[in-house]
Amino acid sequence: MKVAIVTAASKGIGAAIARELHARGHAVALLARGAEVGALAGELGGLAVTGSVTDLGALERLVGETLQRWQRIDVVVNNTGHPAKGGLLELGDAAWREGYELIVESALRLARLVTPVMEKQRGGAFVHVSSYSAVEPDLSRPVSSIFRAALTAWVKLHAQHGAPHGIRVNAVLPGFVDSYPVDDATLRKIPFGRIGSVAELARTVAALASDEMSYVTGQCLLVDGGMIRGT
């Protein structure tokens, strides 16, 4: 049995990914700030840790409890919430620091904690949930745009580091999904004429984490219904 860690897993994208991985036979260890994560872990027969991806102690507890229960970690899905929005020059230092901690530092910390485990196992997969703004910066989302682009660089570097040990590192770059409402102007930008579902995104993440994608690493895959066409 393979073991997967999923962060920000109490609802929306994270919960859908946890359910999809469980349906494919993974044991799941879940992290989220909300108490709902305990109920989801109970439903899936997994374990839950309450805390934020920006809290090193919570990440350490998550990894430690996962290893204590199952003695291995095969998949890490680094999902996070959304950073602050605001005007490019109006956002203060705190918003930029929080964006770094949420998007980039969480990835670095999970890598430091789990990569040595996967090296001993001679294999494993990281999948980061990023955003379309990593490849098409959005002025309405400046913090996300900057740090999702930095996450892309991290994915490529970590993939190079991990490849000799059989560790793969990839990311999905979602467009708009049904975890929140979208206006008509946004819909008109999407060739499919609809937003994606969290279930569709979850299947893509699970596929990237699976052995079916054993020769794919260092990739950042747009999952946006064709919305971004300039890359």
Short mmCIF file of C-alpha atoms in Angstrom, two decimals, residues 10-209:
data_model
loop_
_atom_site.label_atom_id
_atom_site.label_comp_id
_atom_site.label_asym_id
_atom_site.label_seq_id
_atom_site.Cartn_x
_atom_site.Cartn_y
_atom_site.Cartn_z
CA SER A 10 -10.23 19.67 4.66
CA LYS A 11 -12.33 20.86 1.71
CA GLY A 12 -12.29 21.87 -1.95
CA ILE A 13 -9.31 20.83 -4.05
CA GLY A 14 -7.41 19.20 -1.20
CA ALA A 15 -10.32 17.06 -0.05
CA ALA A 16 -11.02 15.95 -3.63
CA ILE A 17 -7.37 14.92 -4.05
CA ALA A 18 -7.44 12.99 -0.77
CA ARG A 19 -10.56 11.12 -1.85
CA GLU A 20 -9.12 10.32 -5.28
CA LEU A 21 -5.86 8.99 -3.87
CA HIS A 22 -7.75 6.90 -1.33
CA ALA A 23 -9.94 5.49 -4.11
CA ARG A 24 -6.74 4.44 -5.90
CA GLY A 25 -5.54 2.51 -2.87
CA HIS A 26 -3.42 5.04 -0.98
CA ALA A 27 -3.43 5.50 2.74
CA VAL A 28 -3.80 9.24 3.38
CA ALA A 29 -2.33 11.60 5.96
CA LEU A 30 -4.04 14.98 5.89
CA LEU A 31 -3.18 18.46 7.13
CA ALA A 32 -5.54 21.43 7.37
CA ARG A 33 -6.37 24.28 9.69
CA GLY A 34 -10.06 23.41 10.00
CA ALA A 35 -11.52 20.74 12.23
CA GLU A 36 -13.21 19.21 9.17
CA VAL A 37 -9.93 17.49 8.34
CA GLY A 38 -10.51 15.06 11.19
CA ALA A 39 -13.88 14.02 9.79
CA LEU A 40 -12.42 13.48 6.32
CA ALA A 41 -9.54 11.42 7.71
CA GLY A 42 -12.06 9.31 9.61
CA GLU A 43 -14.10 8.79 6.44
CA LEU A 44 -11.00 7.66 4.54
CA GLY A 45 -9.39 5.65 7.33
CA GLY A 46 -6.42 8.00 7.40
CA LEU A 47 -4.85 10.33 9.92
CA ALA A 48 -5.30 14.05 10.42
CA VAL A 49 -3.10 16.80 11.79
CA THR A 50 -4.62 20.20 12.47
CA GLY A 51 -2.38 23.07 11.43
CA SER A 52 -1.16 25.30 8.63
CA VAL A 53 1.41 24.63 5.93
CA THR A 54 3.13 27.80 7.16
CA ASP A 55 3.75 26.18 10.57
CA LEU A 56 6.94 24.11 10.62
CA GLY A 57 5.80 22.31 13.76
CA ALA A 58 2.59 21.18 12.06
CA LEU A 59 4.53 19.86 9.07
CA GLU A 60 6.92 18.01 11.36
CA ARG A 61 3.98 16.43 13.22
CA LEU A 62 2.37 15.44 9.93
CA VAL A 63 5.49 13.72 8.63
CA GLY A 64 6.35 12.17 11.98
CA GLU A 65 2.89 10.73 12.59
CA THR A 66 2.71 9.42 9.03
CA LEU A 67 5.99 7.56 9.43
CA GLN A 68 5.01 6.28 12.84
CA ARG A 69 1.82 4.78 11.46
CA TRP A 70 2.95 3.50 8.05
CA GLN A 71 6.78 3.68 8.02
CA ARG A 72 6.85 5.20 4.53
CA ILE A 73 5.74 8.15 2.42
CA ASP A 74 5.24 7.63 -1.30
CA VAL A 75 3.40 10.79 -2.37
CA VAL A 76 3.34 14.39 -1.16
CA VAL A 77 0.64 16.68 -2.53
CA ASN A 78 1.54 20.22 -1.54
CA ASN A 79 -1.74 22.10 -1.73
CA THR A 80 -2.17 25.53 -0.13
CA GLY A 81 -4.71 28.27 0.28
CA HIS A 82 -4.69 31.52 -1.63
CA PRO A 83 -2.47 34.49 -0.74
CA ALA A 84 -3.72 38.04 -0.39
CA LYS A 85 -5.02 39.97 -3.38
CA GLY A 86 -4.61 43.70 -3.87
CA GLY A 87 -2.97 46.41 -5.89
CA LEU A 88 0.57 45.70 -7.02
CA LEU A 89 1.99 48.67 -5.13
CA GLU A 90 -0.62 48.81 -2.38
CA LEU A 91 0.06 45.39 -0.83
CA GLY A 92 2.26 45.72 2.24
CA ASP A 93 5.34 43.78 3.29
CA ALA A 94 3.29 41.43 5.45
CA ALA A 95 1.21 40.25 2.50
CA TRP A 96 4.33 39.49 0.45
CA ARG A 97 5.96 37.64 3.38
CA GLU A 98 2.80 35.61 3.94
CA GLY A 99 2.71 34.72 0.24
CA TYR A 100 6.28 33.47 0.35
CA GLU A 101 5.61 31.41 3.48
CA LEU A 102 2.42 29.93 2.06
CA ILE A 103 3.58 29.05 -1.44
CA VAL A 104 7.36 28.70 -1.49
CA GLU A 105 8.52 28.06 2.06
CA SER A 106 5.95 25.30 2.57
CA ALA A 107 7.37 23.52 -0.49
CA LEU A 108 10.94 23.88 0.75
CA ARG A 109 10.07 22.57 4.20
CA LEU A 110 8.12 19.56 2.94
CA ALA A 111 11.02 18.72 0.64
CA ARG A 112 13.52 18.88 3.50
CA LEU A 113 11.33 16.68 5.68
CA VAL A 114 10.28 14.04 3.13
CA THR A 115 13.03 13.85 0.49
CA PRO A 116 15.40 11.91 2.81
CA VAL A 117 12.59 9.39 3.45
CA MET A 118 12.03 8.91 -0.27
CA GLU A 119 15.77 8.65 -0.92
CA LYS A 120 15.94 5.68 1.47
CA GLN A 121 12.94 4.14 -0.28
CA ARG A 122 14.53 4.77 -3.70
CA GLY A 123 11.41 6.49 -4.97
CA GLY A 124 8.48 8.81 -4.43
CA ALA A 125 6.53 11.66 -5.99
CA PHE A 126 5.81 15.27 -5.09
CA VAL A 127 2.93 17.06 -6.80
CA HIS A 128 2.44 20.76 -6.11
CA VAL A 129 -0.88 22.49 -6.67
CA SER A 130 0.08 25.84 -8.17
CA SER A 131 -1.91 28.20 -10.45
CA TYR A 132 -2.21 29.37 -14.04
CA SER A 133 -0.77 32.68 -12.81
CA ALA A 134 2.64 30.99 -12.67
CA VAL A 135 2.81 31.24 -16.47
CA GLU A 136 0.49 34.20 -17.11
CA PRO A 137 0.91 36.76 -14.32
CA ASP A 138 -2.41 38.29 -13.32
CA LEU A 139 -2.35 41.88 -12.10
CA SER A 140 -5.30 41.14 -9.81
CA ARG A 141 -3.26 38.37 -8.16
CA PRO A 142 0.27 39.79 -7.84
CA VAL A 143 1.39 37.79 -4.80
CA SER A 144 0.20 34.52 -6.29
CA SER A 145 1.75 35.37 -9.68
CA ILE A 146 5.19 36.08 -8.24
CA PHE A 147 5.45 33.15 -5.88
CA ARG A 148 3.75 30.58 -8.12
CA ALA A 149 6.42 31.43 -10.70
CA ALA A 150 9.05 30.88 -8.01
CA LEU A 151 7.41 27.54 -7.20
CA THR A 152 7.85 26.52 -10.85
CA ALA A 153 11.60 27.10 -10.51
CA TRP A 154 11.59 25.08 -7.30
CA VAL A 155 9.79 22.18 -9.01
CA LYS A 156 12.44 22.03 -11.73
CA LEU A 157 15.37 22.22 -9.29
CA HIS A 158 13.92 19.67 -6.87
CA ALA A 159 13.20 17.37 -9.81
CA GLN A 160 16.85 17.52 -10.85
CA HIS A 161 17.93 16.80 -7.29
CA GLY A 162 15.52 13.91 -6.83
CA ALA A 163 15.83 12.13 -10.15
CA PRO A 164 18.96 10.09 -9.28
CA HIS A 165 17.03 8.75 -6.27
CA GLY A 166 13.90 7.85 -8.22
CA ILE A 167 11.99 10.87 -6.88
CA ARG A 168 9.72 12.74 -9.26
CA VAL A 169 8.56 16.36 -8.75
CA ASN A 170 5.78 17.94 -10.78
CA ALA A 171 3.03 20.53 -10.45
CA VAL A 172 -0.46 21.19 -11.72
CA LEU A 173 -1.44 24.74 -12.66
CA PRO A 174 -5.22 24.96 -12.31
CA GLY A 175 -7.38 27.53 -13.95
CA PHE A 176 -10.83 28.01 -12.42
CA VAL A 177 -12.59 25.12 -10.68
CA ASP A 178 -15.91 24.69 -8.94
CA SER A 179 -14.62 25.16 -5.41
CA TYR A 180 -15.66 28.81 -5.75
CA PRO A 181 -17.96 30.83 -8.06
CA VAL A 182 -16.75 32.36 -11.33
CA ASP A 183 -18.26 35.28 -13.21
CA ASP A 184 -19.42 35.27 -16.83
CA ALA A 185 -16.44 37.33 -18.03
CA THR A 186 -14.08 34.63 -16.78
CA LEU A 187 -16.15 31.88 -18.37
CA ARG A 188 -15.85 33.58 -21.73
CA LYS A 189 -12.07 33.23 -21.54
CA ILE A 190 -12.28 29.42 -21.29
CA PRO A 191 -12.60 27.57 -24.63
CA PHE A 192 -14.62 24.78 -23.00
CA GLY A 193 -17.11 27.39 -21.79
CA ARG A 194 -17.15 25.99 -18.29
CA ILE A 195 -15.01 25.81 -15.21
CA GLY A 196 -13.31 22.58 -14.21
CA SER A 197 -14.36 20.37 -11.35
CA VAL A 198 -12.25 19.59 -8.34
CA ALA A 199 -12.70 15.92 -9.27
CA GLU A 200 -11.08 16.52 -12.68
CA LEU A 201 -8.16 18.28 -11.07
CA ALA A 202 -7.83 15.54 -8.46
CA ARG A 203 -7.61 12.87 -11.17
CA THR A 204 -4.81 14.81 -12.85
CA VAL A 205 -2.89 15.09 -9.58
CA ALA A 206 -3.35 11.39 -8.85
CA ALA A 207 -2.16 10.49 -12.33
CA LEU A 208 1.01 12.58 -11.93
CA ALA A 209 1.64 10.87 -8.61
#
